[in-house]
PDB file of N, CA and C in Angstrom:
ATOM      1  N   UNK A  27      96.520 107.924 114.171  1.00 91.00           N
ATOM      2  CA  UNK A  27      95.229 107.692 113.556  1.00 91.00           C
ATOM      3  C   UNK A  27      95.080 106.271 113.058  1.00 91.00           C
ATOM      4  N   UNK A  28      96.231 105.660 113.095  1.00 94.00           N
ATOM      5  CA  UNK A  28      96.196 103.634 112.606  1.00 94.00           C
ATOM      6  C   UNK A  28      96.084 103.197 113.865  1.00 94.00           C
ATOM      7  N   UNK A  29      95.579 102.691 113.972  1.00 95.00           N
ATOM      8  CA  UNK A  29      95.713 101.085 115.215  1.00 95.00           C
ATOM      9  C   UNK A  29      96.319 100.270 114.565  1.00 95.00           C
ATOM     10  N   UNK A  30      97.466  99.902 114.804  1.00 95.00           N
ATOM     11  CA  UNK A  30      98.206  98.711 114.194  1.00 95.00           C
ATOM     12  C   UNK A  30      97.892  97.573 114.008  1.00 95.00           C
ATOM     13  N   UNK A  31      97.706  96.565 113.191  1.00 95.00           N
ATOM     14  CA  UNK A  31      97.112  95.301 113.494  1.00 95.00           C
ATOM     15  C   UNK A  31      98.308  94.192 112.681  1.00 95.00           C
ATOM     16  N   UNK A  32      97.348  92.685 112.793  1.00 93.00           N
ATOM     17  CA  UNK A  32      98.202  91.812 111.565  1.00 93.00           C
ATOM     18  C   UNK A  32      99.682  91.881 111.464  1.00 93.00           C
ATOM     19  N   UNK A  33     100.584  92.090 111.074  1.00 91.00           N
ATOM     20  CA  UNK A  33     101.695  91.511 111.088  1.00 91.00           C
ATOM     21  C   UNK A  33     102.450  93.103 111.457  1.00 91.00           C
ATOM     22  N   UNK A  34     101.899  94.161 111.473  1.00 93.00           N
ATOM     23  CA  UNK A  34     102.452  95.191 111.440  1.00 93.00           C
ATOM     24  C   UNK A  34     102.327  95.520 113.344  1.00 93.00           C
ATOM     25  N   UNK A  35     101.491  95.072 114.195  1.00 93.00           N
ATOM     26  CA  UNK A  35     101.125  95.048 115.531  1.00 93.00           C
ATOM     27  C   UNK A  35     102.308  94.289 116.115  1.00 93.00           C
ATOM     28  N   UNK A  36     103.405  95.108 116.983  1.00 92.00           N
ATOM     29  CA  UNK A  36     104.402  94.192 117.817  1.00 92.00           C
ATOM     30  C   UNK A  36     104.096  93.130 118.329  1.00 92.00           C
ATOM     31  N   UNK A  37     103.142  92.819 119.045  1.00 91.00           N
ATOM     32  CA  UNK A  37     102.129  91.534 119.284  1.00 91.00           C
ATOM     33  C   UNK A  37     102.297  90.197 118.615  1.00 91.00           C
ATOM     34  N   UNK A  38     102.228  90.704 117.210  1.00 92.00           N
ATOM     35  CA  UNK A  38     102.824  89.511 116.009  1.00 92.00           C
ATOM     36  C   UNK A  38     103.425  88.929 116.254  1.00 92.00           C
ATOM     37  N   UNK A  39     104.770  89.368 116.866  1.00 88.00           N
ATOM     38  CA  UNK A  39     106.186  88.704 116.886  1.00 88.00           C
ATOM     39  C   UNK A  39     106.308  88.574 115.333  1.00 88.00           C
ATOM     40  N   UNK A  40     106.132  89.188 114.348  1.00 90.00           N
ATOM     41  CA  UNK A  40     106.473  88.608 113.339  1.00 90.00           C
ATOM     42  C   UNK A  40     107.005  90.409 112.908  1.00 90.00           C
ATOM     43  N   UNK A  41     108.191  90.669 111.578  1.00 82.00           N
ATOM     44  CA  UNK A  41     108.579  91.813 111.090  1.00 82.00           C
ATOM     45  C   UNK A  41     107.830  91.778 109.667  1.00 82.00           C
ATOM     46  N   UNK A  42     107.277  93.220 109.897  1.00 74.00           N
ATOM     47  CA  UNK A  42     106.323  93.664 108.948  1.00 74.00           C
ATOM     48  C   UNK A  42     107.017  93.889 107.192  1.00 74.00           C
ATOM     49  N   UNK A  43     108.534  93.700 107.631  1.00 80.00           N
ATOM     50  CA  UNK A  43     109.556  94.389 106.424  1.00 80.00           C
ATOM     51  C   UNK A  43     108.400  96.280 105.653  1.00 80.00           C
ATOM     52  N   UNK A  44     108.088  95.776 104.508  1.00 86.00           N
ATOM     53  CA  UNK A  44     107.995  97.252 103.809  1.00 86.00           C
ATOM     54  C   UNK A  44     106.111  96.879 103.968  1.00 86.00           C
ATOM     55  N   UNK A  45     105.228  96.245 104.326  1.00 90.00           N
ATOM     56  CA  UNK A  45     104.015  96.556 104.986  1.00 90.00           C
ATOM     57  C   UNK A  45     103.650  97.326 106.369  1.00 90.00           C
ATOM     58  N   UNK A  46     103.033  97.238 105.804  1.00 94.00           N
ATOM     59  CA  UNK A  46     101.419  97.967 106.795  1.00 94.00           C
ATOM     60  C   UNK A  46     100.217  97.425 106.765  1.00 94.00           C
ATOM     61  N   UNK A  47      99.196  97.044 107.797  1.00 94.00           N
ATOM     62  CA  UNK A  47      98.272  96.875 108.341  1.00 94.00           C
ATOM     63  C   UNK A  47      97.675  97.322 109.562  1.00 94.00           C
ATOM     64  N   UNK A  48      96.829  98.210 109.654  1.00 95.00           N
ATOM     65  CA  UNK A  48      95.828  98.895 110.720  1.00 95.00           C
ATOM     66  C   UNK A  48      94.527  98.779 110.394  1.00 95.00           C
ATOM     67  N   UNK A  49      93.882  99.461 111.571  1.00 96.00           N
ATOM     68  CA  UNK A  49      92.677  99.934 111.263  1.00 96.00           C
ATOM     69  C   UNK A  49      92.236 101.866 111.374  1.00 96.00           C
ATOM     70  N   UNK A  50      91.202 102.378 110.941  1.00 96.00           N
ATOM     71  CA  UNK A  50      91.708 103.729 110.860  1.00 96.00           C
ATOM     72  C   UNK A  50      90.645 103.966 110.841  1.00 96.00           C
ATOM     73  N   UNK A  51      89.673 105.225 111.363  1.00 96.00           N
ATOM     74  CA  UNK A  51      88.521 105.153 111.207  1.00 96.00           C
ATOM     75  C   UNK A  51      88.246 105.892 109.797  1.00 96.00           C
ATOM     76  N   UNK A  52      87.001 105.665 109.850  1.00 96.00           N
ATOM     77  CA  UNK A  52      86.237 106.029 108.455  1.00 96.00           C
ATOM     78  C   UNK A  52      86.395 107.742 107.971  1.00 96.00           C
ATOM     79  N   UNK A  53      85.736 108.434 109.133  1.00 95.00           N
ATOM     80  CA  UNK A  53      86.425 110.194 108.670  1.00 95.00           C
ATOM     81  C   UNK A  53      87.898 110.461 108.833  1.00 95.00           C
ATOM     82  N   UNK A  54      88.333 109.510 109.317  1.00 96.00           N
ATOM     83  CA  UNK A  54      90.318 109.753 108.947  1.00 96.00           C
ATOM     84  C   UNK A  54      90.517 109.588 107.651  1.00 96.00           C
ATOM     85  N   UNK A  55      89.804 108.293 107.350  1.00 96.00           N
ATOM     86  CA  UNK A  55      90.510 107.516 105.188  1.00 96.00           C
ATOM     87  C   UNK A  55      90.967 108.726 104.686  1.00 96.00           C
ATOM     88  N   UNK A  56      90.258 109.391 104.410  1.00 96.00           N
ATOM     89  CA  UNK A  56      90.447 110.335 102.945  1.00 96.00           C
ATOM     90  C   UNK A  56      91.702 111.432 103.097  1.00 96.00           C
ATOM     91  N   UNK A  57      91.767 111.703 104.712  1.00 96.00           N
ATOM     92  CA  UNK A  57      92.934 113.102 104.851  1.00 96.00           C
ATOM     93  C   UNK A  57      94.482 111.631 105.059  1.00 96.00           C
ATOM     94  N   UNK A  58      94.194 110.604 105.396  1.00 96.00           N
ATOM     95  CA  UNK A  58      95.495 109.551 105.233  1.00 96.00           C
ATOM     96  C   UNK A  58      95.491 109.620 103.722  1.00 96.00           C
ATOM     97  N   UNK A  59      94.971 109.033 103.041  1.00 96.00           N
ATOM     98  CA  UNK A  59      95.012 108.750 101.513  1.00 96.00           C
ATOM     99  C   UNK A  59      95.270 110.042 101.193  1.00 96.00           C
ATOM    100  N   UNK A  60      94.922 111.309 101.036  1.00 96.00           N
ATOM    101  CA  UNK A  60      95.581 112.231 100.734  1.00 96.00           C
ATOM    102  C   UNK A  60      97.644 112.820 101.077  1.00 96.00           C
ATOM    103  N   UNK A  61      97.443 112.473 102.716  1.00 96.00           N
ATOM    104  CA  UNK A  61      98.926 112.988 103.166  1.00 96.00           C
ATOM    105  C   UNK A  61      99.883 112.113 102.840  1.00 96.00           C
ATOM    106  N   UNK A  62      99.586 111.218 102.619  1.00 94.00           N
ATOM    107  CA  UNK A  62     100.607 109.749 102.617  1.00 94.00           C
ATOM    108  C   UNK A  62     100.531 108.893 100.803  1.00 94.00           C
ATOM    109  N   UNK A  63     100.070 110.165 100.122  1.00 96.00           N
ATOM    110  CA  UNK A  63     100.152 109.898  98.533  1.00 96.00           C
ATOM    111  C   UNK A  63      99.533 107.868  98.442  1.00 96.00           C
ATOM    112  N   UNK A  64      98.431 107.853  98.857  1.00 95.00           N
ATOM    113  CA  UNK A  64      98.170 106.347  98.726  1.00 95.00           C
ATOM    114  C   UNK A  64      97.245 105.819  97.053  1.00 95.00           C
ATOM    115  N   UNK A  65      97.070 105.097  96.960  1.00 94.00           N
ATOM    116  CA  UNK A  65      96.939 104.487  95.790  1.00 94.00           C
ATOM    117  C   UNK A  65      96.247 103.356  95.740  1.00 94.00           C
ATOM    118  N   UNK A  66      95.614 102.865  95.215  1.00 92.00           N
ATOM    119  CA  UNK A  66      94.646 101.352  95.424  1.00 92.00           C
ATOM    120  C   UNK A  66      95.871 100.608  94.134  1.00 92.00           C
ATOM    121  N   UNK A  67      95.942  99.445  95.056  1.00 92.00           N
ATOM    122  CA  UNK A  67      96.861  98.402  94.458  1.00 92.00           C
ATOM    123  C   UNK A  67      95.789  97.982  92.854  1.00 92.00           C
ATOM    124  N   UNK A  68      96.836  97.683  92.241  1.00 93.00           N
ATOM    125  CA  UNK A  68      96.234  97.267  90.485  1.00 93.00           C
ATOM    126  C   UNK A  68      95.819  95.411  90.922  1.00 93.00           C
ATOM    127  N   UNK A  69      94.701  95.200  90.599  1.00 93.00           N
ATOM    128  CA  UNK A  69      93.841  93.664  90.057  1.00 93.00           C
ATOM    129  C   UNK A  69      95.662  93.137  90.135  1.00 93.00           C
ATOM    130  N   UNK A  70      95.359  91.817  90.937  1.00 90.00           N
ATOM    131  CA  UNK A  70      96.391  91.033  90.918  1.00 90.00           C
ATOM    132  C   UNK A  70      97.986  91.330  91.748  1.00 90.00           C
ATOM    133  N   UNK A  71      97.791  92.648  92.189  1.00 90.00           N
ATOM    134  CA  UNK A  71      98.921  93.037  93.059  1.00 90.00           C
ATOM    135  C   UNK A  71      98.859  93.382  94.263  1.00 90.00           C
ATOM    136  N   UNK A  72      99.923  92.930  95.273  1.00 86.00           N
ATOM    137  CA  UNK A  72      99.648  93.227  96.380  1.00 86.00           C
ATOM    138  C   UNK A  72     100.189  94.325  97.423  1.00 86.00           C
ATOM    139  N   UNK A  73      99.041  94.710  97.827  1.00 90.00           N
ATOM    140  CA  UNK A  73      99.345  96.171  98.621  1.00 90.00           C
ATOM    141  C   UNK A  73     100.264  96.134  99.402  1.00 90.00           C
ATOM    142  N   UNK A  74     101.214  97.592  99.811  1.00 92.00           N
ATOM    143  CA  UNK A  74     101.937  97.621 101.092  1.00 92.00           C
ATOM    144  C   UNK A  74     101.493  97.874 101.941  1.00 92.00           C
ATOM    145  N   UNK A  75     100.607  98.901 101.727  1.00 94.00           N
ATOM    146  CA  UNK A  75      99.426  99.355 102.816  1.00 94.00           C
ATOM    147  C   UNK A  75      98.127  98.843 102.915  1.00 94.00           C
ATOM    148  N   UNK A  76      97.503  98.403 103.636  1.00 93.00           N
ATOM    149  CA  UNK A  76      96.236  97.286 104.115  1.00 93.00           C
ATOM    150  C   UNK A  76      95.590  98.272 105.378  1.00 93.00           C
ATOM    151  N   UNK A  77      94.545  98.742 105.145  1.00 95.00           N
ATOM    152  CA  UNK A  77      93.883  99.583 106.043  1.00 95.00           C
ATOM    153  C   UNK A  77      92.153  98.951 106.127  1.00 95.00           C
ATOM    154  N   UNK A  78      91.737  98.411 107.373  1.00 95.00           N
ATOM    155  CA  UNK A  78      90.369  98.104 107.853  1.00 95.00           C
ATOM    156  C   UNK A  78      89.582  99.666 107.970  1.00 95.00           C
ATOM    157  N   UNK A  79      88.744  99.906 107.688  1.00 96.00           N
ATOM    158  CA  UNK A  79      87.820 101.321 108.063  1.00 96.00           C
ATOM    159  C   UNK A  79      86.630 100.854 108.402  1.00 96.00           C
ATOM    160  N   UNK A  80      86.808 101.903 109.907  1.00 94.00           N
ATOM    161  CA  UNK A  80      85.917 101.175 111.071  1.00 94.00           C
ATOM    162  C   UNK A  80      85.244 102.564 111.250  1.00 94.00           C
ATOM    163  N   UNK A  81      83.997 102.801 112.006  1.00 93.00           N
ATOM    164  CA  UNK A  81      83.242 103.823 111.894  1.00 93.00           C
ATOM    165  C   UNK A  81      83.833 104.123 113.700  1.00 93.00           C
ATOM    166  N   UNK A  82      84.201 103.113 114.210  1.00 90.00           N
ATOM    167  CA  UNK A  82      84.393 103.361 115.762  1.00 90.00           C
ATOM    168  C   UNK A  82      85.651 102.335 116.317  1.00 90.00           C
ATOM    169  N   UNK A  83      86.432 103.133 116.774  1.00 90.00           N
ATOM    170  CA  UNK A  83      87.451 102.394 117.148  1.00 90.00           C
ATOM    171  C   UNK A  83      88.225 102.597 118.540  1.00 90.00           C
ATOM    172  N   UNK A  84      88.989 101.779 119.534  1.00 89.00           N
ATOM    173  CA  UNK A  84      88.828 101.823 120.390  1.00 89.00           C
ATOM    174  C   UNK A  84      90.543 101.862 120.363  1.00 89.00           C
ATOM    175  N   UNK A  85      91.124 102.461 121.802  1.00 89.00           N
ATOM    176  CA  UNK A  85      92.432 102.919 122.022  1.00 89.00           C
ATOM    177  C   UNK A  85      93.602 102.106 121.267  1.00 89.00           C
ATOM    178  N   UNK A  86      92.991 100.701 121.750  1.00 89.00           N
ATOM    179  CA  UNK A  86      94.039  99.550 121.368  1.00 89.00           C
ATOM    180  C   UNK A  86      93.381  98.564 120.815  1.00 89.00           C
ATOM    181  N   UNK A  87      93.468  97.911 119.494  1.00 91.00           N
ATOM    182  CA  UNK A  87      92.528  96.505 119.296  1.00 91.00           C
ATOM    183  C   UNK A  87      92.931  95.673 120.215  1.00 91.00           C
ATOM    184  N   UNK A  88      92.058  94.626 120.330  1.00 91.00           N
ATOM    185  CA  UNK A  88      91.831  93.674 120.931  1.00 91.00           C
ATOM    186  C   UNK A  88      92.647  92.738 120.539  1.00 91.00           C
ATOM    187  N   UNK A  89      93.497  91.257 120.902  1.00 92.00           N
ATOM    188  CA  UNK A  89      94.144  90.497 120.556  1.00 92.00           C
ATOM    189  C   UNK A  89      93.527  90.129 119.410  1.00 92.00           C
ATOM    190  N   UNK A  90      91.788  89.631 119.999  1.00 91.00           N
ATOM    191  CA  UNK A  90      91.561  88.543 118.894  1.00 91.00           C
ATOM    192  C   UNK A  90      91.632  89.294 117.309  1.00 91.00           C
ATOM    193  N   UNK A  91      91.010  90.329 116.994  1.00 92.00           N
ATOM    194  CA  UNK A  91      91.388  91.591 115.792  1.00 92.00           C
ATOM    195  C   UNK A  91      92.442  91.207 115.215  1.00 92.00           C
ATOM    196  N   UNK A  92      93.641  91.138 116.150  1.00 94.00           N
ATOM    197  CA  UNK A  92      94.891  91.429 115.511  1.00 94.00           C
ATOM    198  C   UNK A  92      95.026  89.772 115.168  1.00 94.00           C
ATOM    199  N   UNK A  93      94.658  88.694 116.202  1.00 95.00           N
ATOM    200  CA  UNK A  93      95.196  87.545 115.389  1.00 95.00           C
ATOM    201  C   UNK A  93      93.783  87.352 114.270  1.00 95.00           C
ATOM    202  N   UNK A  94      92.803  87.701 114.094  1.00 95.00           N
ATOM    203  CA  UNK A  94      92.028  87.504 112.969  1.00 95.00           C
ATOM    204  C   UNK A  94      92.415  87.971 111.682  1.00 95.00           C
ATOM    205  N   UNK A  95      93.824  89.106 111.561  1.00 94.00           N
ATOM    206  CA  UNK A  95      94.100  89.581 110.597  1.00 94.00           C
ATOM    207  C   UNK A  95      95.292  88.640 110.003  1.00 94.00           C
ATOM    208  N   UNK A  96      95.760  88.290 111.051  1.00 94.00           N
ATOM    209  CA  UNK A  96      97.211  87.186 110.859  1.00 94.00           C
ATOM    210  C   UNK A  96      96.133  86.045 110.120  1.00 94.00           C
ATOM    211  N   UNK A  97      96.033  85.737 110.145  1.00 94.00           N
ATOM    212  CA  UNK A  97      94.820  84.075 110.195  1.00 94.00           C
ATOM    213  C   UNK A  97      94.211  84.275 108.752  1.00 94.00           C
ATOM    214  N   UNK A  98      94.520  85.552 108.480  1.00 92.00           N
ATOM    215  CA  UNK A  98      93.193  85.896 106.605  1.00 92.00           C
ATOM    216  C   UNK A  98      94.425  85.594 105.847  1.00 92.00           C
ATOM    217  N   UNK A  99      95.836  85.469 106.172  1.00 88.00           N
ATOM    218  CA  UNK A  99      97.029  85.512 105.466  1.00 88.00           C
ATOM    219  C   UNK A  99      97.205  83.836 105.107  1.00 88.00           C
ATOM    220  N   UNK A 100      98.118  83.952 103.775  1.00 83.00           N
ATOM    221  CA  UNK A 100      98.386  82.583 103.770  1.00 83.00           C
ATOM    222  C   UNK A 100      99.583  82.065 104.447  1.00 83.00           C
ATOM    223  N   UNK A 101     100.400  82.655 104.827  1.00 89.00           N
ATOM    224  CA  UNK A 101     102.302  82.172 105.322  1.00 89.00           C
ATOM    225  C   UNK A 101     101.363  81.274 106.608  1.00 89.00           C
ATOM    226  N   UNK A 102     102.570  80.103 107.027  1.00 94.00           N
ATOM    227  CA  UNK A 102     102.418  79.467 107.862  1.00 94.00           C
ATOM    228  C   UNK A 102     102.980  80.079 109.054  1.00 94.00           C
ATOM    229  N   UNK A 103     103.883  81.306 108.935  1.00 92.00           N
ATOM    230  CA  UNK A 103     104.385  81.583 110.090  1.00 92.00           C
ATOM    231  C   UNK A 103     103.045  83.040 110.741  1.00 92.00           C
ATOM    232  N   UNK A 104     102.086  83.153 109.479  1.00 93.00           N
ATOM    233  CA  UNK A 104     101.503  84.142 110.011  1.00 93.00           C
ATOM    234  C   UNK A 104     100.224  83.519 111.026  1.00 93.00           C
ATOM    235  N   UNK A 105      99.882  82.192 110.604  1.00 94.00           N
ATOM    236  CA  UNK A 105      98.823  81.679 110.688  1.00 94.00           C
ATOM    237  C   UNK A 105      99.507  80.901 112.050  1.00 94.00           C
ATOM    238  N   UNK A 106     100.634  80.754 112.583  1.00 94.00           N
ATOM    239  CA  UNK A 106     100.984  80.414 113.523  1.00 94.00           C
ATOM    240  C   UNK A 106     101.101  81.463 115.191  1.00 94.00           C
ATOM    241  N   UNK A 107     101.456  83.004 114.559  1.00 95.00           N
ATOM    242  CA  UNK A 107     101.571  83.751 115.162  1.00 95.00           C
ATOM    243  C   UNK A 107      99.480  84.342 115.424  1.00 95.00           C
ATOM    244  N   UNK A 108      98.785  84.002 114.827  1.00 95.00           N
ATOM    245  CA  UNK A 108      97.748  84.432 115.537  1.00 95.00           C
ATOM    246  C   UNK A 108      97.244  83.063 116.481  1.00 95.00           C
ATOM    247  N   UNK A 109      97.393  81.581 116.035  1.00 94.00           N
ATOM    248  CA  UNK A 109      97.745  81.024 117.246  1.00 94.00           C
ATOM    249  C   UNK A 109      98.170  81.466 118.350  1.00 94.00           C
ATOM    250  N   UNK A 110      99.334  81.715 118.570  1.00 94.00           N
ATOM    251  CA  UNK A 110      99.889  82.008 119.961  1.00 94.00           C
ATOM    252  C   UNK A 110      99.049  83.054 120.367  1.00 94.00           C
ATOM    253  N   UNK A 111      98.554  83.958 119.517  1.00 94.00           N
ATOM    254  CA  UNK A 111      97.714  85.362 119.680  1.00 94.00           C
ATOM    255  C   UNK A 111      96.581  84.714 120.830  1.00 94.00           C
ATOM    256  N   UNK A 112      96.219  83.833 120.513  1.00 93.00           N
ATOM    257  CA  UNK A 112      94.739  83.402 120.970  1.00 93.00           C
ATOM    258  C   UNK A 112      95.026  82.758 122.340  1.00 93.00           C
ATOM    259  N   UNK A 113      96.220  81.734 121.967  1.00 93.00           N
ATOM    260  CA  UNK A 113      96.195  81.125 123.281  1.00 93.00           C
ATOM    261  C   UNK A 113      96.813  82.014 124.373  1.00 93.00           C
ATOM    262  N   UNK A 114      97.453  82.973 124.221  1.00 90.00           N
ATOM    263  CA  UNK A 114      97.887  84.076 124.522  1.00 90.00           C
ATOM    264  C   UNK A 114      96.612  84.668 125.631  1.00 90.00           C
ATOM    265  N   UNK A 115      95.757  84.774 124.909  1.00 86.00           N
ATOM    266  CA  UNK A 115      94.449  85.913 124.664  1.00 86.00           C
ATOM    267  C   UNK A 115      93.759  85.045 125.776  1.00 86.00           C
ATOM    268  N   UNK A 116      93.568  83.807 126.050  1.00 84.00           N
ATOM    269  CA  UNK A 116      92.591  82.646 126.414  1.00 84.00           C
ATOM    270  C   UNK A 116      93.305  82.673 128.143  1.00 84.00           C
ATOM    271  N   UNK A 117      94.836  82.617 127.677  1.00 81.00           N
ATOM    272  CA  UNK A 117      95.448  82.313 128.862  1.00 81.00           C
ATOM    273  C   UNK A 117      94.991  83.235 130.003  1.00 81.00           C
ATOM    274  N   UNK A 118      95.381  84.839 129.317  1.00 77.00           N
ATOM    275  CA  UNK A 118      95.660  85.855 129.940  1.00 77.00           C
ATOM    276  C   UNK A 118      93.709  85.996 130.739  1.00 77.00           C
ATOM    277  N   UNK A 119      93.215  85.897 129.340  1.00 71.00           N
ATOM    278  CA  UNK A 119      91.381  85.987 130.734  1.00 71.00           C
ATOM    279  C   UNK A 119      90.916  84.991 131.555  1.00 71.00           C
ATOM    280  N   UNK A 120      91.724  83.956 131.472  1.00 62.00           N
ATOM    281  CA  UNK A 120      91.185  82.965 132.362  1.00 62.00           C
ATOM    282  C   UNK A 120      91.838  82.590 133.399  1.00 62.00           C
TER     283      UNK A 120
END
């Protein structure tokens, strides 16, 4: 029910350690947040779990998705890995 994205998507090349990032659709949220005991991170702390809620979602995201999620991050190695994402992405359709 996640589409993997951002640093948690093998794609990354990067290890997620104790995160998570997907996307999940919108009538999934509430039975995930229920089975998986989730919690909204407290003002000033940062989540392990990072979930996009999309009303429609498709088998596999798209590269650019996954490097747009790398790219919202501050690490230089994340903001490097949606680089390659793209040129990756550019190479492969053209």
């Amino acid at each position: 029910r996640i589409r993997l994205s951002g640093v948690s998507h093998p794609d990354s090349g990067l290890l997620a350690n104790s995160e998570i990032e997907g996307y999940v659709n919108s009538q999934d949220l509430d039975s995930l947040v229920r089975e998986w005991f989730l919690v909204k991170a407290r003002p000033g702390q940062r989540p392990n779990v990072l979930l996009h809620v999309a009303e429609d979602l498709p088998q596999s995201l798209p590269a650019l998705f996954i490097a747009a999620d790398l790219a919202e991050r501050a690490g230089v190695r994340e903001r490097q890995a949606a680089r390659d994402l793209i040129v990756r992405s550019v190479l492969h359709a053209g």
